[in-house]
Coordinates of C-alpha atoms in Angstrom, one line a residue:
X20 CA 13.3 33.1 38.7
X21 CA 16.1 31.5 40.7
X22 CA 17.9 34.0 42.9
X23 CA 20.6 31.7 44.2
X24 CA 21.8 28.1 44.1
X25 CA 23.7 26.4 46.9
X26 CA 25.4 23.0 46.5
X27 CA 27.0 21.0 49.3
X28 CA 28.9 17.7 48.8
X29 CA 27.5 16.9 45.4
X30 CA 30.0 15.3 43.0
X31 CA 33.2 17.2 43.0
X32 CA 31.6 20.3 44.5
X33 CA 32.3 20.6 48.2
X34 CA 30.5 23.8 49.1
X35 CA 29.5 26.5 46.7
X36 CA 26.8 29.2 46.4
X37 CA 26.2 31.2 43.2
X38 CA 23.9 34.2 42.9
X39 CA 21.9 34.3 39.6
X40 CA 20.6 37.2 37.6
X41 CA 17.2 37.5 35.9
X42 CA 18.8 37.4 32.4
X43 CA 21.3 35.1 30.7
X44 CA 23.8 33.2 33.0
X45 CA 26.4 31.0 31.4
X46 CA 28.3 28.2 33.3
X47 CA 31.7 27.2 31.9
X48 CA 34.8 25.3 33.1
X49 CA 37.2 22.6 32.0
X50 CA 36.0 19.1 31.2
X51 CA 35.4 17.2 34.5
X52 CA 35.4 20.4 36.6
X53 CA 31.8 19.8 37.6
X54 CA 29.7 22.0 35.3
X55 CA 27.0 19.3 35.0
X56 CA 26.7 19.3 38.7
X57 CA 24.9 22.6 38.4
X58 CA 22.3 20.9 36.2
X59 CA 22.2 17.8 38.4
X60 CA 21.5 20.0 41.5
X61 CA 18.7 21.8 39.7
X62 CA 17.2 18.4 38.6
X63 CA 17.3 17.2 42.2
X64 CA 15.4 20.3 43.2
X65 CA 12.9 19.6 40.5
X66 CA 12.1 16.1 41.9
X67 CA 14.6 14.0 39.8
X68 CA 15.5 10.5 41.1
X69 CA 18.2 10.7 43.7
X70 CA 21.5 9.0 43.0
X71 CA 23.5 8.1 46.1
X72 CA 26.6 7.8 43.9
X73 CA 26.5 11.5 43.3
X74 CA 27.3 12.3 46.9
X75 CA 30.8 13.5 47.4
X76 CA 33.3 10.9 48.5
X77 CA 33.6 11.0 52.3
X78 CA 30.4 12.9 52.9
X79 CA 27.3 11.4 54.5
X80 CA 24.8 13.6 52.5
X81 CA 24.6 15.9 49.6
X82 CA 22.4 19.0 49.9
X83 CA 21.2 21.5 47.3
X84 CA 19.1 24.6 47.9
X85 CA 17.6 27.2 45.7
X86 CA 15.8 30.5 46.4
X87 CA 13.0 31.3 43.9
X88 CA 11.4 34.7 43.4
X89 CA 7.8 34.3 42.4
X90 CA 4.9 36.7 41.7
X91 CA 1.9 36.3 44.1
X92 CA -0.4 34.8 41.4
X93 CA 2.1 32.2 40.2
X94 CA 0.8 28.6 40.1
X95 CA 3.8 27.4 42.2
X96 CA 2.7 29.7 45.0
X97 CA -0.6 27.9 45.4
X98 CA 1.0 24.5 45.3
X99 CA 3.6 25.4 47.9
X100 CA 1.0 27.1 50.2
X101 CA -1.3 24.1 50.1
X102 CA 1.6 22.0 51.2
X103 CA 2.2 24.3 54.2
X104 CA 5.2 26.1 52.8
X105 CA 6.0 29.6 54.2
X106 CA 6.9 32.1 51.5
X107 CA 8.7 35.3 52.5
X108 CA 7.3 38.6 51.1
X109 CA 8.7 42.0 50.8
X110 CA 8.2 44.0 54.0
X111 CA 6.5 47.4 53.8
X112 CA 8.5 50.5 54.9
X113 CA 7.0 50.3 58.4
X114 CA 8.1 46.8 58.8
X115 CA 4.6 45.2 58.7
X116 CA 2.9 43.0 56.3
X117 CA 0.5 44.5 53.9
X118 CA -2.4 42.1 53.0
X119 CA -2.9 43.8 49.7
X120 CA 0.8 43.9 48.8
X121 CA 1.6 42.6 45.3
X122 CA 5.4 42.3 45.9
X123 CA 7.2 39.2 44.8
X124 CA 7.4 36.2 47.2
X125 CA 10.5 34.2 48.1
X126 CA 10.3 30.4 48.2
X127 CA 13.3 28.3 49.4
X128 CA 13.4 24.7 48.2
X129 CA 16.0 22.1 49.5
X130 CA 16.8 18.5 48.6
X131 CA 19.2 16.2 50.4
X132 CA 20.5 12.8 49.3
X133 CA 22.1 10.2 51.5
X134 CA 25.4 8.6 50.5
X135 CA 25.5 5.0 49.3
X136 CA 25.4 2.6 52.2
X137 CA 24.1 5.2 54.6
X138 CA 20.7 5.0 56.4
X139 CA 19.7 8.4 55.3
X140 CA 17.0 8.8 52.7
X141 CA 16.3 11.5 50.2
X142 CA 14.5 14.4 51.8
X143 CA 12.8 17.5 50.4
X144 CA 11.5 20.7 51.8
X145 CA 9.7 23.8 50.5
X146 CA 9.4 27.0 52.4
X147 CA 10.8 25.3 55.6
X148 CA 8.2 22.5 55.5
X149 CA 9.1 18.9 54.7
X150 CA 7.3 17.8 51.5
X151 CA 7.1 14.7 49.3
X152 CA 9.6 14.7 46.5
X153 CA 6.6 14.4 44.1
X154 CA 5.6 18.0 45.1
X155 CA 9.0 19.2 43.8
X156 CA 8.1 17.7 40.5
X157 CA 4.8 19.6 40.5
X158 CA 6.5 22.8 41.4
X159 CA 9.2 22.2 38.8
X160 CA 6.7 22.1 36.0
X161 CA 5.9 25.7 36.8
X162 CA 9.3 27.0 37.8
X163 CA 12.1 25.6 35.6
X164 CA 12.4 23.9 32.2
X165 CA 15.6 21.8 31.8
X166 CA 16.8 20.9 28.3
X167 CA 19.8 18.6 28.4
X168 CA 21.3 15.5 27.0
X169 CA 19.1 13.1 28.9
X170 CA 16.4 15.3 30.5
X171 CA 12.7 15.0 29.8
X172 CA 11.1 17.5 27.5
X173 CA 9.0 20.3 28.9
X174 CA 6.6 19.9 26.0
X175 CA 6.5 16.1 26.0
X176 CA 2.9 15.5 26.9
X177 CA 0.0 16.1 24.4
X178 CA -1.6 18.4 27.0
X179 CA 1.6 20.5 27.2
X180 CA 1.9 20.7 23.4
X181 CA -1.8 21.7 23.1
X182 CA -1.4 24.4 25.7
X183 CA 1.8 25.7 24.0
X184 CA 0.0 26.0 20.6
X185 CA -3.0 27.6 22.2
X186 CA -0.9 30.1 24.0
X187 CA 1.0 30.9 20.8
X188 CA -2.2 31.4 18.9
X189 CA -3.2 34.2 21.2
X190 CA -6.4 35.8 22.3
X191 CA -8.5 34.4 19.5
X192 CA -8.0 30.8 20.6
X193 CA -8.3 31.8 24.3
X194 CA -11.7 33.4 23.7
X195 CA -12.9 30.6 21.4
X196 CA -11.8 28.0 23.9
X197 CA -13.5 29.7 26.8
X198 CA -16.8 29.9 24.8
X199 CA -16.4 26.3 23.7
X200 CA -15.8 25.1 27.3
X201 CA -19.0 26.8 28.5
X202 CA -21.0 25.1 25.8
X203 CA -19.2 21.8 26.4
X204 CA -19.8 21.7 30.2
X205 CA -23.5 22.7 29.7
X206 CA -23.9 20.0 27.0
X207 CA -22.2 17.3 29.2
X208 CA -24.4 18.2 32.2
X209 CA -27.6 18.2 30.2
X210 CA -26.7 14.9 28.5
X211 CA -25.8 13.3 31.9
X212 CA -29.2 14.3 33.4
X213 CA -31.0 13.0 30.3
X214 CA -29.2 9.7 30.4
X215 CA -29.9 9.4 34.1
X216 CA -33.6 9.9 33.5
X217 CA -34.0 7.7 30.5
X218 CA -31.7 4.9 31.7
X219 CA -33.3 4.6 35.1
X220 CA -36.8 5.5 34.1
X221 CA -38.4 2.5 35.9
X222 CA -36.2 3.0 39.0
X223 CA -37.2 6.7 39.1
X224 CA -40.9 5.7 38.7
X225 CA -40.6 3.3 41.6
X226 CA -38.8 5.9 43.7
X227 CA -41.6 8.4 42.9
X228 CA -44.3 6.0 44.0
X229 CA -42.4 5.2 47.3
X230 CA -41.8 8.8 48.0
X231 CA -45.5 9.7 47.4
X232 CA -46.6 6.9 49.7
X233 CA -44.3 8.0 52.4
X234 CA -45.2 11.7 52.2
X235 CA -48.9 10.8 52.2
X236 CA -48.7 8.8 55.4
X237 CA -46.7 11.6 57.1
X238 CA -49.2 14.2 55.9
X239 CA -52.1 12.0 57.0
X240 CA -50.6 11.5 60.4
X241 CA -50.3 15.3 60.8
X242 CA -47.5 14.9 63.3
X243 CA -46.3 17.8 65.4
X244 CA -42.9 18.3 66.9
X245 CA -42.8 16.9 70.5
X246 CA -46.3 15.2 70.2
X247 CA -44.9 11.8 71.2
X248 CA -43.8 13.2 74.6
X249 CA -47.3 14.6 75.2
X250 CA -48.9 11.3 74.2
X251 CA -46.6 9.3 76.5
X252 CA -47.5 11.6 79.4
X253 CA -51.2 11.1 78.7
X254 CA -50.9 7.3 78.6
X255 CA -49.0 7.3 81.9
X256 CA -51.8 9.4 83.5
X257 CA -54.6 7.2 82.1
X258 CA -52.8 4.0 83.3
X259 CA -52.6 5.4 86.9
X260 CA -55.8 7.5 87.1
X261 CA -57.2 5.8 90.2
X262 CA -54.0 6.2 92.2
X263 CA -53.6 9.8 91.1
X264 CA -57.3 10.6 92.0
X265 CA -56.9 9.0 95.5
X266 CA -53.7 10.9 96.2
X267 CA -55.1 14.2 95.1
X268 CA -58.5 13.8 97.0
X269 CA -56.7 12.6 100.1
X270 CA -54.5 15.6 100.2
X271 CA -57.5 17.8 99.5
X272 CA -59.4 16.3 102.5
X273 CA -56.5 17.0 104.8
X274 CA -56.3 20.6 103.7
X275 CA -60.0 21.5 103.3
X276 CA -61.7 18.8 105.4
X277 CA -63.7 15.7 104.4
X278 CA -67.1 15.9 102.7
X279 CA -70.1 15.5 104.9
X280 CA -70.8 12.2 103.3
X281 CA -67.5 10.7 104.3
X282 CA -67.7 8.4 107.3
X283 CA -64.3 9.4 108.7
X284 CA -63.8 12.9 110.0
X285 CA -60.4 14.4 109.0
X286 CA -59.4 17.5 110.7
X287 CA -59.1 20.4 108.3
X288 CA -55.7 22.1 108.0
X289 CA -57.4 25.3 107.0
X290 CA -59.6 25.2 110.1
X291 CA -56.7 24.4 112.4
X292 CA -54.7 27.3 111.0
X293 CA -57.7 29.6 111.4
X294 CA -58.2 28.4 115.1
X295 CA -54.5 29.1 115.8
X296 CA -54.8 32.6 114.4
X297 CA -58.0 33.3 116.4
X298 CA -56.2 32.2 119.6
X299 CA -53.4 34.7 119.0
X300 CA -55.9 37.5 118.3
X301 CA -57.8 36.8 121.5
X302 CA -54.7 37.4 123.6
X303 CA -55.0 40.4 125.9
X304 CA -53.1 43.6 125.1
X305 CA -51.4 44.6 121.9
X306 CA -48.4 42.3 121.6
X307 CA -46.5 43.1 118.4
X308 CA -44.9 39.7 118.1
X309 CA -48.2 37.8 118.4
X310 CA -49.8 40.2 116.0
X311 CA -47.1 39.5 113.4
X312 CA -47.4 35.7 113.8
X313 CA -51.2 36.0 113.5
X314 CA -50.7 37.8 110.2
X315 CA -48.3 35.0 109.0
X316 CA -50.9 32.4 109.9
X317 CA -53.5 34.3 107.8
X318 CA -51.1 34.2 104.9
X319 CA -50.6 30.5 105.4
X320 CA -54.3 29.9 105.4
X321 CA -54.7 31.7 102.1
X322 CA -51.8 29.6 100.6
X323 CA -53.4 26.3 101.9
X324 CA -56.7 27.3 100.4
X325 CA -55.1 27.9 97.0
X326 CA -53.4 24.5 97.1
X327 CA -56.7 22.8 98.1
X328 CA -58.4 24.4 95.1
X329 CA -55.6 23.2 92.7
X330 CA -56.0 19.7 94.1
X331 CA -59.7 19.8 93.5
X332 CA -59.2 21.0 89.9
X333 CA -56.5 18.3 89.3
X334 CA -58.9 15.6 90.5
X335 CA -61.7 17.0 88.2
X336 CA -59.3 16.8 85.2
X337 CA -58.5 13.3 86.0
X338 CA -62.1 12.5 85.7
X339 CA -62.2 14.2 82.3
X340 CA -59.0 12.3 81.1
X341 CA -60.5 9.1 82.3
X342 CA -63.2 9.6 79.7
X343 CA -60.6 9.4 77.0
X344 CA -59.8 6.2 75.4
X345 CA -56.5 4.7 76.6
X346 CA -56.5 2.5 73.5
X347 CA -56.7 5.5 71.2
X348 CA -53.7 7.1 72.9
X349 CA -51.6 3.9 72.7
X350 CA -52.5 3.5 69.0
X351 CA -51.4 7.1 68.4
X352 CA -48.1 6.5 70.1
X353 CA -47.6 3.3 68.1
X354 CA -48.2 5.3 64.9
X355 CA -45.7 8.0 65.9
X356 CA -43.1 5.4 66.9
X357 CA -43.4 3.7 63.5
X358 CA -42.9 7.0 61.7
X359 CA -39.9 7.8 63.9
X360 CA -38.4 4.4 63.2
X361 CA -38.8 5.0 59.5
X362 CA -37.8 8.6 59.1
X363 CA -36.6 9.7 62.6
X364 CA -35.2 9.2 65.1
X365 CA -37.2 12.2 66.4
X366 CA -40.5 13.6 65.2
X367 CA -38.7 16.8 64.2
X368 CA -36.6 14.6 61.9
X369 CA -39.8 13.1 60.4
X370 CA -41.1 16.5 59.6
X371 CA -37.7 17.6 58.2
X372 CA -37.5 14.4 56.0
X373 CA -40.9 15.2 54.5
X374 CA -39.9 18.8 53.6
X375 CA -36.5 17.7 52.2
X376 CA -38.1 15.1 49.9
X377 CA -41.0 17.0 48.5
X378 CA -38.8 18.7 45.8
X379 CA -37.4 15.3 44.8
X380 CA -41.0 14.0 44.3
X381 CA -41.9 17.0 42.2
X382 CA -38.8 16.4 40.1
X383 CA -39.5 12.7 39.5
X384 CA -43.2 13.4 38.7
X385 CA -42.1 15.8 36.0
X386 CA -39.8 13.3 34.2
X387 CA -41.9 13.0 31.1
X388 CA -41.8 16.7 30.4
X389 CA -38.2 17.0 31.3
X390 CA -37.2 14.3 28.9
X391 CA -38.6 16.2 26.0
X392 CA -37.1 19.5 27.2
X393 CA -33.6 17.9 27.8
X394 CA -33.6 16.2 24.5
X395 CA -34.0 19.5 22.7
X396 CA -31.4 21.2 24.9
X397 CA -28.8 18.4 24.3
X398 CA -29.3 18.6 20.6
X399 CA -29.0 22.4 20.6
X400 CA -25.9 22.4 22.8
X401 CA -24.4 19.6 20.8
X402 CA -24.6 21.7 17.6
X403 CA -22.9 24.6 19.5
X404 CA -20.1 22.3 20.7
X405 CA -19.5 20.9 17.2
X406 CA -19.4 24.4 15.8
X407 CA -17.0 25.6 18.6
X408 CA -14.7 22.6 18.0
X409 CA -14.6 23.4 14.3
X410 CA -13.7 27.0 15.0
X411 CA -10.9 25.8 17.4
X412 CA -9.6 23.5 14.7
X413 CA -9.5 26.3 12.2
X414 CA -7.7 28.7 14.5
X415 CA -5.2 26.1 15.7
X416 CA -4.4 24.9 12.2
X417 CA -3.5 28.5 11.2
X418 CA -1.4 28.9 14.3
X419 CA 0.3 25.5 13.8
X420 CA 1.4 26.5 10.3
X421 CA 2.8 29.8 11.5
X422 CA 4.6 28.1 14.4
X423 CA 6.0 25.4 12.1
X424 CA 7.5 28.1 9.8
X425 CA 9.0 30.1 12.6
X426 CA 10.6 27.2 14.4
X427 CA 11.9 25.7 11.1
X428 CA 13.6 29.0 10.3
X429 CA 15.2 29.1 13.8
X430 CA 16.5 25.5 13.2
X431 CA 18.2 26.6 10.0
X432 CA 20.0 29.4 11.8
X433 CA 21.0 26.9 14.5
X434 CA 23.1 24.7 12.1
X435 CA 20.2 22.3 11.3
X436 CA 19.6 23.3 7.7
X437 CA 17.9 20.1 6.7
X438 CA 15.6 19.9 9.7
X439 CA 12.0 21.1 9.8
X440 CA 9.5 21.4 12.6
X441 CA 5.9 20.4 12.2
X442 CA 3.0 21.3 14.5
X443 CA 0.1 19.2 13.4
X444 CA -3.6 19.5 14.2
X445 CA -5.6 16.3 13.7
X446 CA -9.4 16.4 14.3
X447 CA -12.3 14.0 14.0
X448 CA -12.3 12.6 17.5
X449 CA -15.1 13.0 20.0
X450 CA -15.4 16.5 21.5
X451 CA -13.5 16.8 24.8
X452 CA -13.0 19.6 27.3
X453 CA -10.3 21.2 25.0
X454 CA -12.0 20.5 21.7
X455 CA -11.8 17.6 19.2
X456 CA -8.2 18.2 18.1
X457 CA -5.0 16.1 18.7
X458 CA -2.0 18.4 18.7
X459 CA 1.5 16.9 18.0
X460 CA 4.8 18.7 17.8
X461 CA 7.1 16.7 15.4
X462 CA 10.6 17.0 14.1
X463 CA 11.8 16.0 10.6
X464 CA 15.6 15.8 11.2
X465 CA 16.5 15.7 7.5
X466 CA 14.9 15.6 4.1
X467 CA 13.3 12.2 3.3
X468 CA 12.8 11.3 6.9
X469 CA 9.3 11.0 8.4
X470 CA 8.5 13.6 11.0
X471 CA 8.7 12.0 14.5
X472 CA 7.7 13.1 18.0
X473 CA 10.1 15.4 19.8
X474 CA 12.8 13.5 21.6
X475 CA 12.9 10.7 18.9
X476 CA 15.2 10.7 16.0
X477 CA 17.5 13.4 17.2
X478 CA 20.7 13.5 19.3
X479 CA 20.9 15.2 22.6
X480 CA 22.6 18.3 21.2
X481 CA 20.1 18.5 18.3
X482 CA 17.2 18.1 20.6
X483 CA 18.5 20.9 22.8
X484 CA 18.7 23.1 19.8
X485 CA 15.2 22.1 18.7
X486 CA 13.9 23.0 22.1
X487 CA 15.9 26.3 22.0
X488 CA 14.3 27.2 18.7
X489 CA 10.8 26.3 20.0
X490 CA 11.3 28.2 23.3
X491 CA 12.6 31.3 21.5
X492 CA 9.4 31.3 19.4
X493 CA 7.1 30.6 22.4
X494 CA 9.0 32.8 24.9
X495 CA 6.6 35.7 24.8
X496 CA 3.5 33.5 25.0
X497 CA 4.1 30.4 27.0
X498 CA 7.2 30.9 29.3
X499 CA 8.2 29.3 32.5
X500 CA 10.3 31.6 34.7
X501 CA 13.6 29.8 34.1
X502 CA 15.1 27.8 31.3
X503 CA 18.2 25.6 31.7
X504 CA 20.1 24.3 28.6
X505 CA 22.9 21.8 29.0
X506 CA 25.2 21.3 26.0
X507 CA 22.8 23.1 23.7
X508 CA 25.8 23.8 21.5
X509 CA 27.0 20.2 21.2
X510 CA 28.5 19.5 17.8
X511 CA 28.4 23.0 16.5
X512 CA 30.8 25.9 16.2
X513 CA 31.6 29.0 14.2
X514 CA 28.7 31.0 13.0
X515 CA 26.1 28.4 14.3
X516 CA 27.5 28.9 17.8
X517 CA 27.1 32.7 17.5
X518 CA 23.5 32.2 16.4
X519 CA 22.8 29.9 19.4
X520 CA 24.3 32.6 21.7
X521 CA 22.2 35.3 20.0
X522 CA 19.0 33.3 20.4
X523 CA 19.7 32.5 24.0
X524 CA 20.2 36.2 24.7
X525 CA 16.9 36.9 22.9
X526 CA 15.1 34.2 25.0
X527 CA 16.6 35.9 28.2
X528 CA 14.7 39.1 27.3
X529 CA 11.6 37.2 28.5
X530 CA 12.8 34.6 31.0
X531 CA 15.8 33.7 33.1
X532 CA 18.2 31.5 31.1
X533 CA 21.0 29.3 32.5
X534 CA 23.3 27.6 30.0
X535 CA 26.1 25.1 30.5
X536 CA 28.5 25.5 27.5
X537 CA 32.0 24.9 26.2
X538 CA 31.7 27.4 23.4
X539 CA 33.1 30.9 23.9
X540 CA 30.8 32.2 21.1
X541 CA 27.8 31.3 23.3
X542 CA 29.4 32.4 26.6
X543 CA 30.1 35.9 25.3
X544 CA 26.4 36.7 25.0
X545 CA 25.7 36.0 28.7
X546 CA 24.8 38.7 31.2
X547 CA 26.5 36.8 34.0
X548 CA 29.5 34.4 33.7
X549 CA 29.9 31.6 36.2
X550 CA 33.0 29.4 36.2
X551 CA 33.4 26.0 37.8
X552 CA 37.1 25.3 38.6
X553 CA 38.6 22.0 39.7
X554 CA 41.5 21.6 42.2
X555 CA 43.0 18.1 42.6
X556 CA 45.1 17.2 45.6
X557 CA 46.7 13.8 44.8
X558 CA 48.5 13.5 48.1
X559 CA 45.3 14.1 50.1
X560 CA 43.4 11.9 47.7
X561 CA 40.5 14.2 46.8
X562 CA 39.3 16.7 44.1
X563 CA 37.3 19.8 44.8
X564 CA 35.5 22.2 42.6
X565 CA 34.6 25.8 43.3
X566 CA 32.1 28.2 41.6
X567 CA 33.0 31.8 41.0
X568 CA 31.3 34.7 39.1
X569 CA 33.7 36.2 36.5
X570 CA 33.8 39.8 35.3
X571 CA 36.3 42.1 33.7
X572 CA 39.6 40.6 32.8
X573 CA 38.8 37.3 34.6
X574 CA 36.0 36.8 32.1
X575 CA 38.2 37.7 29.2
X576 CA 40.7 35.1 30.5
X577 CA 38.1 32.4 30.7
X578 CA 36.9 33.1 27.1
X579 CA 40.5 33.0 26.0
X580 CA 41.0 29.6 27.6
X581 CA 37.9 28.4 25.8
X582 CA 39.1 29.8 22.5
X583 CA 42.8 28.6 22.6
X584 CA 43.2 26.4 25.6
X585 CA 45.4 29.1 27.3
X586 CA 44.0 32.1 29.2
X587 CA 47.3 34.0 29.0
X588 CA 47.5 34.1 25.2
X589 CA 47.4 37.7 24.0
X590 CA 45.9 36.8 20.7
X591 CA 43.2 34.7 22.4
X592 CA 42.5 37.5 24.9
X593 CA 42.1 40.0 22.0
X594 CA 39.7 37.5 20.3
X595 CA 37.8 37.2 23.6
X596 CA 37.4 40.9 23.9
X597 CA 36.2 41.0 20.3
X598 CA 33.6 38.4 21.0
X599 CA 32.3 40.3 24.0
X600 CA 32.1 43.6 22.1
X601 CA 30.3 41.9 19.2
X602 CA 27.8 40.2 21.4
X603 CA 27.1 43.3 23.3
X604 CA 26.7 45.2 20.1

């Protein structure tokens, strides 16, 4: 619902804020006072096209703002949150936020319009965050339904009309539609897979052949993660084996001494270390420093002996590696490189590619069996979809007849005795996600006329009454939080006006209702009476309007003015009190 509406520099309204109740609020005032600016402001907040001419003379911008109270699960909450809007929730008694709180949320929406000739553009915000004007339209579809002389219909689209009829039909259609959609989605998915297989059978066969060839060559290569690095190291060793052998044997000779067969005598590092140690041990006396250094030389000799042994082993392994075929290692590296180029870039990627594509090969190789299986499944699900669509048609047709009768009865009470409402269900099309039915809401304005879509063949006032009748019937099943009616009572009076007021009050039992009216019979039924007053200052050259909430004798006076043109007439005031008492009764 709308908690408040603020208007600044829009039309004749300079600056006004009005608090709104959850029930029935009526807006009245003399002709030209600016009553329609309330509807204009709401339309701006709902994404209507901005009119720079509506900006108050002398002002650079017009601004309207509304505070909405929403339940946490409301569709508008999700739309606003996705756009980055901040919604205020009720605080718990300790002042903190409770994540599990189900209290209502507050959303503030603003819209500003630049005056003609100014550089300012239309701007919109929701929850303190600037948003596209298109988002206001999306929010508006879930927040407010405006029925006026020139406003679009809430139930204009076929989808909205189908949704309204399904909601009116109740749980039977809800359950039947849910079952139908499950079958429909399964049927479409199975049919799509079958079409994919049969339409691209040759392509899938070629894909299977290529996949099998690729997986076979990877399996045959028996690659291991990191194997290419080991092969590269082996190739480098084989290519430099002589230099490596010479280096390792030369170092070994310096440490352990040359072989007896070598012509050149190389002093042994091990022997020199040992000689140095013996010299220290041969010193007279027991010198602790020399004894310690002798021990360290012994440790150095052991370390050099270990290194010499490692060098001898390394040289021996070089001899073993030399027996390997360098060509074989290079061929292996070439094979690994080719696989990495095709499926890599690393060997780990080659292995992962093979594992990822094995299921696809199994799927493709089973095409023949799957075609037979899917053909049967598509046929079975198709029968279920057809049966489900027929059941939806049956339920919708019954609901359409009931809805037509109820709305037509409401129209007769709203001073449209010759009009009749028709909800039609036409079937025979291809099944879709919502069945095979085309739902249309039609109005037959008078006997002998052909039923026409809502919005065609009826005046603005008549159309507002048609929508009032329809909304009253749908109120308990398909409501939006707030309904706004502008001049719903155009062209009627007397008992018909009383019936309009009574039905607006009935609608307000389910939703918030805001009505702009000039009929006291309608205004008397309201829970809250808002008056727009005009004040002209010819010398200053401007006109202003103000918005005030009336109660008590002030409300009686306004109803008297609407009845007799004079708020001070005793007879009119008595009549006004009588209207209020009758409406409350």
